[in-house]
Coordinates of C-alpha atoms and ligand atoms in Angstrom, one line a residue:
X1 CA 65.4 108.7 141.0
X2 CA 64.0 110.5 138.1
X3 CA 64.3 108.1 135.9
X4 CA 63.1 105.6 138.4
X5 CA 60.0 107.5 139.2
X6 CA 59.5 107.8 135.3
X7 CA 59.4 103.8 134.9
X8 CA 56.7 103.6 137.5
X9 CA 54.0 105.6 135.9
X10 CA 55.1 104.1 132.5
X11 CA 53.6 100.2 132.9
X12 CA 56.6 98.2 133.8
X13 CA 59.3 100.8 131.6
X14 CA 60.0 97.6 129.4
X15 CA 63.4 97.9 127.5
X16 CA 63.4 98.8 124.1
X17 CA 63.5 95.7 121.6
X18 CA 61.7 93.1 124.4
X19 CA 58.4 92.9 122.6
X20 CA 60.6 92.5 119.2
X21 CA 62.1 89.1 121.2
X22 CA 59.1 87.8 122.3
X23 CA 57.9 86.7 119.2
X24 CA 54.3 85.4 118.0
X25 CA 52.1 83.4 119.8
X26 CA 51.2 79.5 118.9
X27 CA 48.2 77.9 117.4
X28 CA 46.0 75.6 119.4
X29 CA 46.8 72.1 118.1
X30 CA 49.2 72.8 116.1
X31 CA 52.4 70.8 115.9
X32 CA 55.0 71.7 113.9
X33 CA 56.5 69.8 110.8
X34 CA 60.2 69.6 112.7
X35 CA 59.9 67.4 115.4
X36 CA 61.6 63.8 116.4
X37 CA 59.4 61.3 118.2
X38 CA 60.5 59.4 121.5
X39 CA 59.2 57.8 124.2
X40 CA 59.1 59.0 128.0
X41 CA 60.5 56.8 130.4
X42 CA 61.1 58.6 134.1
X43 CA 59.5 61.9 135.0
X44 CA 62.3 63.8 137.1
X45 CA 60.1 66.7 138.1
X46 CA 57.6 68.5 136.5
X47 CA 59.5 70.1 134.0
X48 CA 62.0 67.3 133.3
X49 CA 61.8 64.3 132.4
X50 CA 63.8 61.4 130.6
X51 CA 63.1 60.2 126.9
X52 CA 64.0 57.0 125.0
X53 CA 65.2 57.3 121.2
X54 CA 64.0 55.4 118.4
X55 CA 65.2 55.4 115.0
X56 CA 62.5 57.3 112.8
X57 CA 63.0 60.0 109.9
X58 CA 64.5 62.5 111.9
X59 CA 66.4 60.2 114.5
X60 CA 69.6 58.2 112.6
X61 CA 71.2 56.0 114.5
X62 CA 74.8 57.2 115.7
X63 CA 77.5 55.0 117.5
X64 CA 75.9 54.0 120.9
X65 CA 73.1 56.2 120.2
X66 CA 71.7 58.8 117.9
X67 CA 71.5 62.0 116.0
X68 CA 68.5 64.1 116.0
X69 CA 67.6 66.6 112.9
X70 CA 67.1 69.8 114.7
X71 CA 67.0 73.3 113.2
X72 CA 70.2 74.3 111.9
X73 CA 71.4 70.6 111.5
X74 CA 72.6 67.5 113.8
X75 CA 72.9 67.0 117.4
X76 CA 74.2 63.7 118.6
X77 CA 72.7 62.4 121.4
X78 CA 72.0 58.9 123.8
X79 CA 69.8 55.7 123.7
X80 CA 68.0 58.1 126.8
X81 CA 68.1 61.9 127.4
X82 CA 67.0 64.3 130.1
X83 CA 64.7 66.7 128.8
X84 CA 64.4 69.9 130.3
X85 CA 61.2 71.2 129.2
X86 CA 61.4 74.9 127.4
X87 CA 60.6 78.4 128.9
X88 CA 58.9 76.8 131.8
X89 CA 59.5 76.2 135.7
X90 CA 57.6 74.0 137.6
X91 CA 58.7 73.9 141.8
X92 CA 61.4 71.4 142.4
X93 CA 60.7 68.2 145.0
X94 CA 63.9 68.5 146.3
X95 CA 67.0 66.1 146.0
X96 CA 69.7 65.7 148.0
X97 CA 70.4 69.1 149.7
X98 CA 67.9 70.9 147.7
X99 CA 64.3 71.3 150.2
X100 CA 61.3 70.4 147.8
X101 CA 59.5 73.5 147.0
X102 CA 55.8 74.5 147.3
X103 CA 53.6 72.5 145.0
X104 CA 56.3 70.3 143.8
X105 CA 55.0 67.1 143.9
X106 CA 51.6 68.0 142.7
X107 CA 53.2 69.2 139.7
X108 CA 55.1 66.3 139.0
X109 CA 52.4 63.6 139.8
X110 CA 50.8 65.9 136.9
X111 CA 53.2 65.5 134.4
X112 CA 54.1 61.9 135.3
X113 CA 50.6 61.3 135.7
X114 CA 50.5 62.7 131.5
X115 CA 53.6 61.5 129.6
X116 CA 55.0 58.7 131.3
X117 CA 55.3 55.7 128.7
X118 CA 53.6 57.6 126.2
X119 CA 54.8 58.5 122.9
X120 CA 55.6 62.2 122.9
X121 CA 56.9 64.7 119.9
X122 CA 60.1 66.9 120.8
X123 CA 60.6 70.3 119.0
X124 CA 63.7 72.2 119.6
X125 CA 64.8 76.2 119.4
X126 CA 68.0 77.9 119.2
X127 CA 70.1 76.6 122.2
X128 CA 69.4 72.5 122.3
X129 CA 71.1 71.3 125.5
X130 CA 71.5 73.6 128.7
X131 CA 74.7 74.1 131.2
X132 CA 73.8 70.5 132.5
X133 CA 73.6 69.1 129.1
X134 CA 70.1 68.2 129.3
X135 CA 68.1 69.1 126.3
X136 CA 66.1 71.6 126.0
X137 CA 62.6 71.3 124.0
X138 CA 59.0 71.7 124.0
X139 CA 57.0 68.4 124.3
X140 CA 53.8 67.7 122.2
X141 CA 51.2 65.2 123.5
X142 CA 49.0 64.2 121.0
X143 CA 50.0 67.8 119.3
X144 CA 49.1 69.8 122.1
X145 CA 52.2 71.8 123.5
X146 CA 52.6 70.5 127.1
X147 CA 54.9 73.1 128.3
X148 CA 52.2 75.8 127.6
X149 CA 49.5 73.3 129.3
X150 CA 51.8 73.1 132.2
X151 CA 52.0 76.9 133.1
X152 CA 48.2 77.1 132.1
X153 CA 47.1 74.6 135.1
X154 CA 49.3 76.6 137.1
X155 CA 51.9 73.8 137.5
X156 CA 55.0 75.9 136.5
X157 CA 55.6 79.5 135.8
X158 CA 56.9 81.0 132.9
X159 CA 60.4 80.5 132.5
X160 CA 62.2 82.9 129.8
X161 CA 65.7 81.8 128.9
X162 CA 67.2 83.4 125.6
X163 CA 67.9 82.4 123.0
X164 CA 64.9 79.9 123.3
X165 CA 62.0 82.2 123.0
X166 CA 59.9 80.8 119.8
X167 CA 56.6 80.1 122.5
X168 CA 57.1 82.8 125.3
X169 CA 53.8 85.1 123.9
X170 CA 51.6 81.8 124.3
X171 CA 53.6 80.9 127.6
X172 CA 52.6 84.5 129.2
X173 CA 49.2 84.5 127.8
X174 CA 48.7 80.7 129.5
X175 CA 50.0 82.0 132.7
X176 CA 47.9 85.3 132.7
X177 CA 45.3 82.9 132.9
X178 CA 46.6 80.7 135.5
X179 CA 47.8 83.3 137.6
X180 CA 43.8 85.4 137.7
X181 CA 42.2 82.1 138.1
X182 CA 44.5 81.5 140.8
X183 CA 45.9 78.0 139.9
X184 CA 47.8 75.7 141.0
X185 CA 51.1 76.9 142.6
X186 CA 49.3 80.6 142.0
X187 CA 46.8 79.4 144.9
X188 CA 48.6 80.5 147.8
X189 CA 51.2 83.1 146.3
X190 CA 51.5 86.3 147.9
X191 CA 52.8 89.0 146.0
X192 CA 55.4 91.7 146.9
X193 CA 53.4 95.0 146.2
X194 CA 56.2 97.3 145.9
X195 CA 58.4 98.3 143.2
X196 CA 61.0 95.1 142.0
X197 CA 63.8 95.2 139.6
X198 CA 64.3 93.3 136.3
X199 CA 67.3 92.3 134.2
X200 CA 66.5 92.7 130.6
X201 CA 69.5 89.7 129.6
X202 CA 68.2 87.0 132.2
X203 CA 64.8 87.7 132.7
X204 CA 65.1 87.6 136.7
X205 CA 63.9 90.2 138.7
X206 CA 64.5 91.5 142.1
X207 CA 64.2 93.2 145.3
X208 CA 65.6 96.9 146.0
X209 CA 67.9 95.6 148.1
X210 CA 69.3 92.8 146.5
X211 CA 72.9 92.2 146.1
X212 CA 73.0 90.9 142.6
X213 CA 70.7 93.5 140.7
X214 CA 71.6 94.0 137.1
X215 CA 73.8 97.0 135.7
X216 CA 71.7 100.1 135.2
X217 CA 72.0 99.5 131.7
X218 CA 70.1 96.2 132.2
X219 CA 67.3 97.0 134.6
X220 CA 63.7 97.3 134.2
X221 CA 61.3 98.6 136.7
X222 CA 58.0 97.2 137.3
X223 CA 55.6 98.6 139.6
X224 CA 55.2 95.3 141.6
X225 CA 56.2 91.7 141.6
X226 CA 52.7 90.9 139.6
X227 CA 53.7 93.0 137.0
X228 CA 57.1 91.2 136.6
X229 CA 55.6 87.8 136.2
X230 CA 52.9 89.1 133.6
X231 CA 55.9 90.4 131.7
X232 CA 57.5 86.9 131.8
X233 CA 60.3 87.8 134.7
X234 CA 61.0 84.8 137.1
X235 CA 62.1 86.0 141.0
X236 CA 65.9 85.9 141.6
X237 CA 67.1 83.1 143.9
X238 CA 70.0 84.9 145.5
X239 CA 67.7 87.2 147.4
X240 CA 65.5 84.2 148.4
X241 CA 62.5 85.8 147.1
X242 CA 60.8 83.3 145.9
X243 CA 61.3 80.9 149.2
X244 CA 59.8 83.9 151.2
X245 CA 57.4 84.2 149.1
X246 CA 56.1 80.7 148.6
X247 CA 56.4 80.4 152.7
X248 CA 60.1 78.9 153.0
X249 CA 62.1 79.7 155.8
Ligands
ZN301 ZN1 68.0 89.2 143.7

């Protein structure tokens, strides 16, 4: 309780080493030497879509399809890849079980409405493919980051997954803006105004009362859920926050 009540007068008790993680911001317009050009082909929502290889400098063709120069060396991959866009969320339009969430399908009319059939640069961090084996990167249109465009109109949310955390200042400074401008998906968000309850390892943050908060050695305290998601937290599914929030049932 002590310690508790100390977090809450300190702004959001961060843990120590977070701010060492969360590493510089980026330059407007500025696109980075490493990255492999491809095409888009299918927008899947609006953080994922699906990309066509080409052979180019950094894209050698491999068997039945390619490898990609990424830091750290090769990664083989198809003629056509699902890209999961970095360190961003944008609400799902549902698929099979899965109920579309709030704002889904504005935010993927946006992005469809932007990349489809156009030539995009892919830039990649630490961790290339995710537990589904899509890969991870951050997309450049015509050398603007779209990821960080994407939680600055307030189609997605900041997303932070470590390793991959070259962009999350610029993400959090983008969504700072979307988020007191209310935006997008930030429209009609109501925001718990009591205390909720970080982990430091995944980023997630919760309710008092949830069943799945972090060890004590893991938690961070933030004064309310607005402070959370200015810190770059994303609400924890398994207490159904963010369907309550966002008006689910
Ligand atoms: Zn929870």
């Amino acid at each position: 309780m002590v310690l508790l009540a100390l977090c809450l007068t300190a702004s959001g008790c961060r843990e120590k080493g977070e701010s060492a993680s969360v590493r510089a911001g980026l330059p407007a317009q500025d696109l980075p030497a490493a990255t492999v050009t491809a095409r888009v082909v299918r927008v899947i929502d609006g953080d994922t879509v699906v990309v066509r290889f080409e052979t180019s400098p950094a894209v050698s063709p491999s068997g039945n399809g390619y490898s990609l120069r990424v830091p750290g060396g090769w990664v083989r991959v198809g003629r056509e890849e699902k890209v999961r866009l970095i360190g961003v969320n944008a609400p799902e339009t549902g698929s099979g079980q899965r109920e579309a969430e709030m704002y889904g399908w504005e935010a993927k009319a946006y992005t469809r409405k932007r990349t489809l059939g156009r030539v995009v640069r892919l830039e990649f961090d630490v961790e290339t493919r995710d537990r589904y084996g899509r890969l991870l990167a951050y997309l450049y249109l015509d050398g603007n980051l779209f990821n960080r465009e994407l939680v600055k109109e307030g189609y997605a949310q900041v997303y932070t997954v470590p390793p991959n955390l070259k962009y999350t200042a610029a993400f959090l400074s983008a969504q700072r803006e979307a988020l007191e401008a209310g935006r997008g998906l930030w429209q009609r968000r109501h925001f718990v105004t009591g205390p909720v309850i970080g982990n430091s390892r995944t980023y997630t943050y919760h309710l008092p009362g949830c069943s799945g908060l972090p060890t004590l050695a893991n938690r961070v305290y933030f004064r309310n859920e607005r402070e959370a998601l200015m810190s770059g937290y994303h609400p924890c599914r398994k207490c159904c926050l963010q369907r309550r929030l966002e008006g689910g049932k």
